[in-house]
Coordinates of C-alpha atoms in Angstrom, one line a residue:
M60 CA 6.4 15.9 -16.9
P61 CA 5.5 13.0 -14.5
E62 CA 6.1 9.5 -15.7
P63 CA 3.0 7.4 -16.5
L64 CA 1.6 4.8 -14.1
H65 CA 3.0 1.4 -14.9
N66 CA 0.9 -1.5 -16.0
A67 CA -2.5 0.1 -15.4
A68 CA -4.4 -1.7 -18.2
G69 CA -6.8 -4.6 -18.1
A70 CA -10.4 -5.5 -17.5
P71 CA -11.8 -4.9 -14.0
I72 CA -12.6 -7.5 -11.5
Y73 CA -15.8 -7.5 -9.3
V74 CA -15.8 -8.3 -5.5
D75 CA -19.0 -9.4 -3.9
H76 CA -17.8 -10.3 -0.4
I77 CA -15.0 -9.1 1.9
S78 CA -14.2 -11.3 5.0
W79 CA -11.5 -10.2 7.4
V80 CA -10.0 -10.8 10.8
T81 CA -7.4 -8.9 12.8
A82 CA -4.9 -9.8 15.3
E83 CA -3.5 -6.9 17.3
D84 CA -0.2 -7.1 19.2
H85 CA -1.8 -7.1 22.7
L86 CA -3.4 -10.5 21.8
Y87 CA 0.1 -12.2 21.4
T88 CA 2.2 -13.8 24.1
L89 CA 6.0 -14.4 24.0
D90 CA 7.2 -17.9 23.7
W91 CA 9.5 -18.3 26.6
P92 CA 11.8 -20.1 27.2
T93 CA 11.0 -22.5 24.3
P94 CA 7.8 -23.1 22.5
D95 CA 6.4 -26.5 22.3
D96 CA 6.4 -26.2 18.5
Y97 CA 10.1 -25.4 18.4
F98 CA 10.6 -27.8 15.5
Y99 CA 8.4 -25.5 13.3
V100 CA 9.9 -22.1 14.3
S101 CA 13.6 -23.0 14.8
P102 CA 14.5 -22.3 11.2
H103 CA 13.3 -18.8 11.6
I104 CA 15.2 -18.3 14.8
Y105 CA 18.5 -19.7 13.3
M106 CA 18.2 -17.3 10.3
E107 CA 17.3 -14.3 12.4
D108 CA 20.3 -14.8 14.7
H109 CA 22.7 -15.6 11.8
Y110 CA 21.8 -12.6 9.6
Y111 CA 21.4 -10.1 12.3
G112 CA 24.0 -11.2 14.7
R113 CA 21.5 -11.7 17.5
V114 CA 21.5 -14.3 20.1
G115 CA 18.3 -16.0 21.3
T116 CA 15.7 -14.4 19.1
L117 CA 12.2 -14.9 20.7
T118 CA 9.0 -15.9 18.9
R119 CA 5.5 -15.0 19.8
S120 CA 2.2 -16.9 19.7
L121 CA -1.5 -16.0 19.0
M122 CA -3.6 -18.5 21.0
A123 CA -7.2 -19.3 20.0
D124 CA -9.3 -22.4 21.0
G125 CA -6.3 -23.8 22.9
K126 CA -3.9 -23.9 20.0
R127 CA -1.3 -21.7 18.4
M128 CA -2.7 -19.9 15.3
T129 CA -0.7 -19.8 12.1
A130 CA -1.1 -17.5 9.0
G131 CA -2.6 -20.5 7.3
D132 CA -5.2 -20.9 10.0
L133 CA -6.1 -17.2 9.7
A134 CA -6.4 -17.5 5.9
L135 CA -8.6 -20.5 6.3
M136 CA -10.9 -18.6 8.7
V137 CA -11.7 -15.8 6.4
M138 CA -11.8 -17.9 3.2
E139 CA -14.3 -20.4 4.6
R140 CA -16.8 -17.5 5.3
L141 CA -16.7 -16.5 1.6
S142 CA -18.7 -19.4 0.1
T143 CA -20.1 -22.9 0.7
K144 CA -19.5 -24.0 -2.9
A145 CA -17.2 -27.0 -3.2
T146 CA -14.9 -25.5 -6.0
W147 CA -13.0 -22.3 -6.6
D148 CA -11.5 -21.8 -10.0
W149 CA -8.7 -19.6 -8.5
L150 CA -7.1 -19.1 -5.1
I151 CA -4.7 -16.2 -5.1
L152 CA -2.9 -16.1 -1.8
A153 CA -0.4 -13.3 -0.9
Q154 CA 1.9 -13.6 2.1
T155 CA 5.3 -11.9 2.9
C156 CA 6.0 -12.6 6.6
P157 CA 7.5 -16.0 7.5
E158 CA 4.8 -18.7 8.3
R159 CA 5.1 -20.2 11.8
H160 CA 5.3 -23.7 10.2
A161 CA 8.6 -22.9 8.5
L162 CA 8.8 -26.1 6.6
N163 CA 5.2 -26.2 5.2
A164 CA 3.8 -23.1 3.4
P165 CA 0.2 -22.1 4.1
L166 CA -1.0 -22.5 0.5
A167 CA 0.0 -26.1 0.4
R168 CA -1.6 -26.8 3.8
M169 CA -4.8 -25.0 2.8
L170 CA -5.1 -27.0 -0.4
E171 CA -4.5 -30.2 1.6
T172 CA -6.9 -29.7 4.5
A173 CA -9.7 -27.5 3.2
P174 CA -13.0 -29.1 2.2
W175 CA -13.1 -27.3 -1.2
H176 CA -11.2 -27.9 -4.4
V177 CA -9.1 -25.2 -6.2
N178 CA -8.5 -25.6 -9.9
Y179 CA -5.7 -23.0 -10.2
P180 CA -3.8 -22.0 -7.0
L181 CA -1.4 -19.0 -7.2
G182 CA 0.9 -17.9 -4.4
L183 CA 2.5 -14.5 -4.2
S184 CA 5.3 -13.6 -1.9
H185 CA 7.6 -10.7 -1.0
L186 CA 5.2 -8.0 -2.0
G187 CA 4.7 -6.6 1.6
A188 CA 1.9 -4.2 1.9
L189 CA 1.8 -3.7 -1.9
A190 CA 0.1 -7.1 -2.1
G191 CA -3.3 -5.4 -1.2
T192 CA -3.3 -3.7 -4.6
E193 CA -0.9 -5.7 -6.7
A194 CA -2.9 -8.9 -6.2
I195 CA -5.7 -7.2 -8.1
Q196 CA -3.4 -7.0 -11.1
A197 CA -2.7 -10.7 -10.8
A198 CA -6.4 -11.4 -10.6
Q199 CA -7.1 -9.3 -13.6
W200 CA -4.5 -11.3 -15.6
S201 CA -5.7 -14.7 -14.3
I202 CA -9.4 -14.9 -13.8
G203 CA -11.5 -15.9 -16.8
R204 CA -14.9 -14.5 -17.7
K205 CA -17.0 -17.1 -15.9
E206 CA -14.6 -18.1 -13.3
R207 CA -14.7 -17.6 -9.4
A208 CA -11.7 -16.5 -7.4
A209 CA -10.8 -16.1 -3.8
I210 CA -8.1 -13.5 -3.1
V211 CA -6.6 -13.9 0.2
L212 CA -4.2 -11.6 1.9
V213 CA -2.5 -12.8 5.2
E214 CA 0.4 -11.8 7.4
Q215 CA 1.4 -12.9 10.8
R216 CA 4.7 -11.7 12.4
V217 CA 6.0 -14.7 14.3
L218 CA 9.2 -13.2 15.4
H219 CA 9.2 -10.8 18.5
D220 CA 10.1 -7.4 17.4
D221 CA 11.9 -5.6 20.3
G222 CA 12.1 -2.4 18.3
Q223 CA 14.4 -1.1 15.7
V224 CA 17.1 -0.6 18.3
G225 CA 17.3 -4.4 18.6
Y226 CA 18.5 -4.5 15.0
G227 CA 21.0 -1.6 15.3
L228 CA 18.6 0.7 13.4
Q229 CA 17.1 4.1 14.4
A230 CA 13.6 3.9 15.5
E231 CA 10.9 5.8 13.6
S232 CA 7.4 6.5 14.8
Q233 CA 5.0 4.9 12.3
G234 CA 2.0 4.0 14.4
D235 CA 1.1 0.4 15.4
T236 CA 1.3 -2.6 13.1
A237 CA -1.0 -5.5 13.5
D238 CA -1.6 -8.8 11.8
M239 CA -4.6 -9.9 9.7
A240 CA -6.2 -12.1 7.1
V241 CA -8.5 -10.7 4.4
A242 CA -10.4 -12.7 1.7
L243 CA -12.2 -11.3 -1.3
Q244 CA -14.7 -13.2 -3.4
A245 CA -14.0 -12.1 -7.0
C246 CA -15.1 -12.7 -10.5
K247 CA -14.9 -11.0 -14.0
D248 CA -18.6 -10.8 -14.7
Q249 CA -20.5 -8.4 -12.4
G250 CA -20.7 -7.7 -8.7
A251 CA -20.9 -5.2 -5.8
L252 CA -17.5 -3.5 -6.2
Q253 CA -15.8 -2.9 -9.6
V254 CA -12.1 -2.9 -8.9
R255 CA -9.4 -1.8 -11.4
Y256 CA -5.7 -1.9 -10.9
A257 CA -4.5 1.6 -11.4
G258 CA -0.7 1.0 -11.6
R259 CA 2.3 1.6 -9.5
R260 CA 4.7 4.6 -9.4
I261 CA 8.3 5.2 -8.1
I262 CA 8.6 8.1 -5.7
H263 CA 11.9 9.9 -6.4
S264 CA 12.0 12.3 -3.5
D265 CA 13.7 11.4 -0.2
E266 CA 13.1 14.6 1.8
A267 CA 9.9 14.5 3.7
A268 CA 8.2 17.5 2.3
S269 CA 9.0 16.8 -1.3
F270 CA 8.1 13.0 -0.9
A271 CA 4.7 14.1 0.4
S272 CA 4.2 16.6 -2.4
E273 CA 5.1 14.1 -5.1
V274 CA 2.7 11.4 -3.6
L275 CA -0.1 14.0 -3.3
D276 CA 0.3 15.0 -6.9
I277 CA 0.0 11.4 -8.0
I278 CA -3.1 10.9 -5.7
R279 CA -4.8 13.9 -7.3
E280 CA -4.1 12.6 -10.7
L281 CA -5.5 9.1 -9.8
M282 CA -8.6 10.6 -8.2
D283 CA -9.2 12.8 -11.3
G284 CA -8.8 9.8 -13.6
C285 CA -11.1 7.5 -11.6
E286 CA -13.6 10.4 -10.7
A287 CA -13.2 9.3 -7.1
E288 CA -14.7 11.0 -4.1
H289 CA -12.6 9.1 -1.5
V290 CA -9.0 8.1 -1.1
I291 CA -7.7 5.4 1.3
F292 CA -4.1 5.5 2.2
Q293 CA -2.1 2.6 3.5
S294 CA -2.1 3.7 7.2
R295 CA 1.7 3.7 7.4
L296 CA 2.0 5.9 4.3
G297 CA -0.6 8.4 5.7
L298 CA 1.3 8.6 9.0
H299 CA 4.6 9.1 7.2
M300 CA 3.1 12.0 5.4
S301 CA 1.2 13.4 8.5
G302 CA 3.0 16.7 8.4
S303 CA 1.8 17.5 4.9
S304 CA -1.6 18.7 3.6
I305 CA -2.8 15.1 3.3
L306 CA -6.2 16.0 4.6
N307 CA -6.6 18.8 2.0
I308 CA -6.4 16.8 -1.2
G309 CA -9.3 18.6 -2.8
P310 CA -12.7 19.9 -2.3
S311 CA -15.3 17.2 -1.6
K312 CA -12.6 14.5 -1.3
T313 CA -12.4 12.5 1.9
V314 CA -9.4 10.9 3.5
C315 CA -8.8 9.2 6.8
V316 CA -5.6 7.7 8.2
P317 CA -6.0 5.2 11.1
H318 CA -3.2 4.8 13.6
T319 CA -3.0 1.0 13.2
D320 CA -1.5 -0.5 10.0
Y321 CA -2.8 -3.9 8.9
Q322 CA 0.0 -4.5 6.3
S323 CA -1.2 -5.8 2.9
G324 CA -4.9 -6.0 4.1
D325 CA -4.9 -2.5 5.4
V326 CA -6.6 -0.7 2.5
W327 CA -9.2 -3.4 2.3
I328 CA -10.0 -3.4 6.0
Q329 CA -10.3 0.4 5.8
L330 CA -12.7 0.1 2.8
A331 CA -14.8 -2.6 4.5
E332 CA -15.2 -0.6 7.7
K333 CA -16.1 2.6 5.9
L334 CA -18.7 0.7 3.8
Q335 CA -20.1 -0.9 7.1
R336 CA -20.4 2.6 8.6
G337 CA -22.0 4.2 5.7
M338 CA -19.1 6.6 5.1
I339 CA -18.8 5.2 1.5
G340 CA -22.0 4.3 -0.4
P341 CA -23.3 3.1 -3.7
D342 CA -22.2 4.8 -6.9
E343 CA -19.2 6.4 -5.2
R344 CA -15.6 5.8 -6.1
V345 CA -12.5 5.2 -4.1
V346 CA -8.8 5.2 -4.8
M347 CA -6.8 2.8 -2.6
V348 CA -3.1 3.3 -2.2
S349 CA -0.6 0.9 -0.7
W350 CA 3.1 1.6 0.0
D351 CA 6.2 -0.6 0.3
G352 CA 7.7 1.6 3.1
D353 CA 10.3 3.0 0.6
H354 CA 9.8 4.5 -2.8
L355 CA 7.0 2.5 -4.4
I356 CA 3.3 3.1 -4.2
S357 CA 0.5 1.0 -5.9
A358 CA -3.1 1.8 -6.4
C359 CA -6.6 0.5 -7.3
C360 CA -9.8 2.3 -8.2
V361 CA -13.0 0.9 -6.7
H362 CA -16.5 1.8 -8.0
V363 CA -19.2 0.8 -5.4
I364 CA -22.1 -0.6 -7.5
H365 CA -23.8 -1.7 -4.3
I366 CA -22.7 -2.7 -0.8
P367 CA -21.0 -6.2 -0.8
L368 CA -21.3 -8.8 1.9
L369 CA -19.1 -7.8 4.8
S370 CA -17.9 -10.3 7.3
R371 CA -15.8 -9.2 10.2
L372 CA -14.6 -12.3 12.2
T373 CA -13.6 -12.3 15.8
M374 CA -11.3 -14.9 17.2
I375 CA -12.0 -16.7 20.5
Q376 CA -8.7 -15.7 22.2
E377 CA -7.1 -17.6 25.0
I378 CA -4.9 -14.9 26.5
R379 CA -2.0 -16.1 28.7
T380 CA 0.5 -14.2 30.7
T381 CA 4.2 -14.8 30.1

């Protein structure tokens, strides 16, 4: 008998606006030989070289409007699009990758420099891609009935990844990974998208076929419980299961697995793009599933009451050769 989903209770939240920006790897340049903000990134370089026995770890930069963009900058971009009101009751920020400004976390800088006031800031870390769904549980716990919240997911990989071989590990094809920031305007009252945290589950299987079979059994259980017509897989999870019957979950069920994975924001970016293209519409339900890259998956159920505001931002890039 399968074990129950963990921590799946709680009142839903409502999302009225999704704002997002993406930063694919081709937009980055290598910092060589030494970046002019070396003071900020040097702790990352020291730690990487020390823990992995490397020499001369390189960093990389995303340039826009003549300056290096940080994860905090990306988070501010998407959050500022959500609302012009001067106060947020809650700001829930989730980030796992190291911030370029190693000595000054993005949440603190956002609270210091942004024009709006936050009554209750909450930072989540080390959740990886699971933050896209686990942050919903944090919001359900935190947001009061009449309160407004901004849920912000952001990741920027500052260190240059020269492949798994550079770390003495075997390479595995898992598609492309890209950076992003996603902001959700949320409340507990009513709104465009009703979002319920559906819980997390440990996958016990290691062998590829049994892993995929176990995940699909859980997805079918979730879709039946949520009466969902659609499922959105964390792209990396979908690619990991590509040899299975992932596209045949059930009659009248839709699933699509993009090649690029946007980490914790991936499932929300997929949802927003499908809403924009009319692939998901009002009164339809979606199960969103994120994955930690190992043995843990986490899920949310989304009921589309009506189409929310959707803001896809584009950076003005200054692309430089190295």
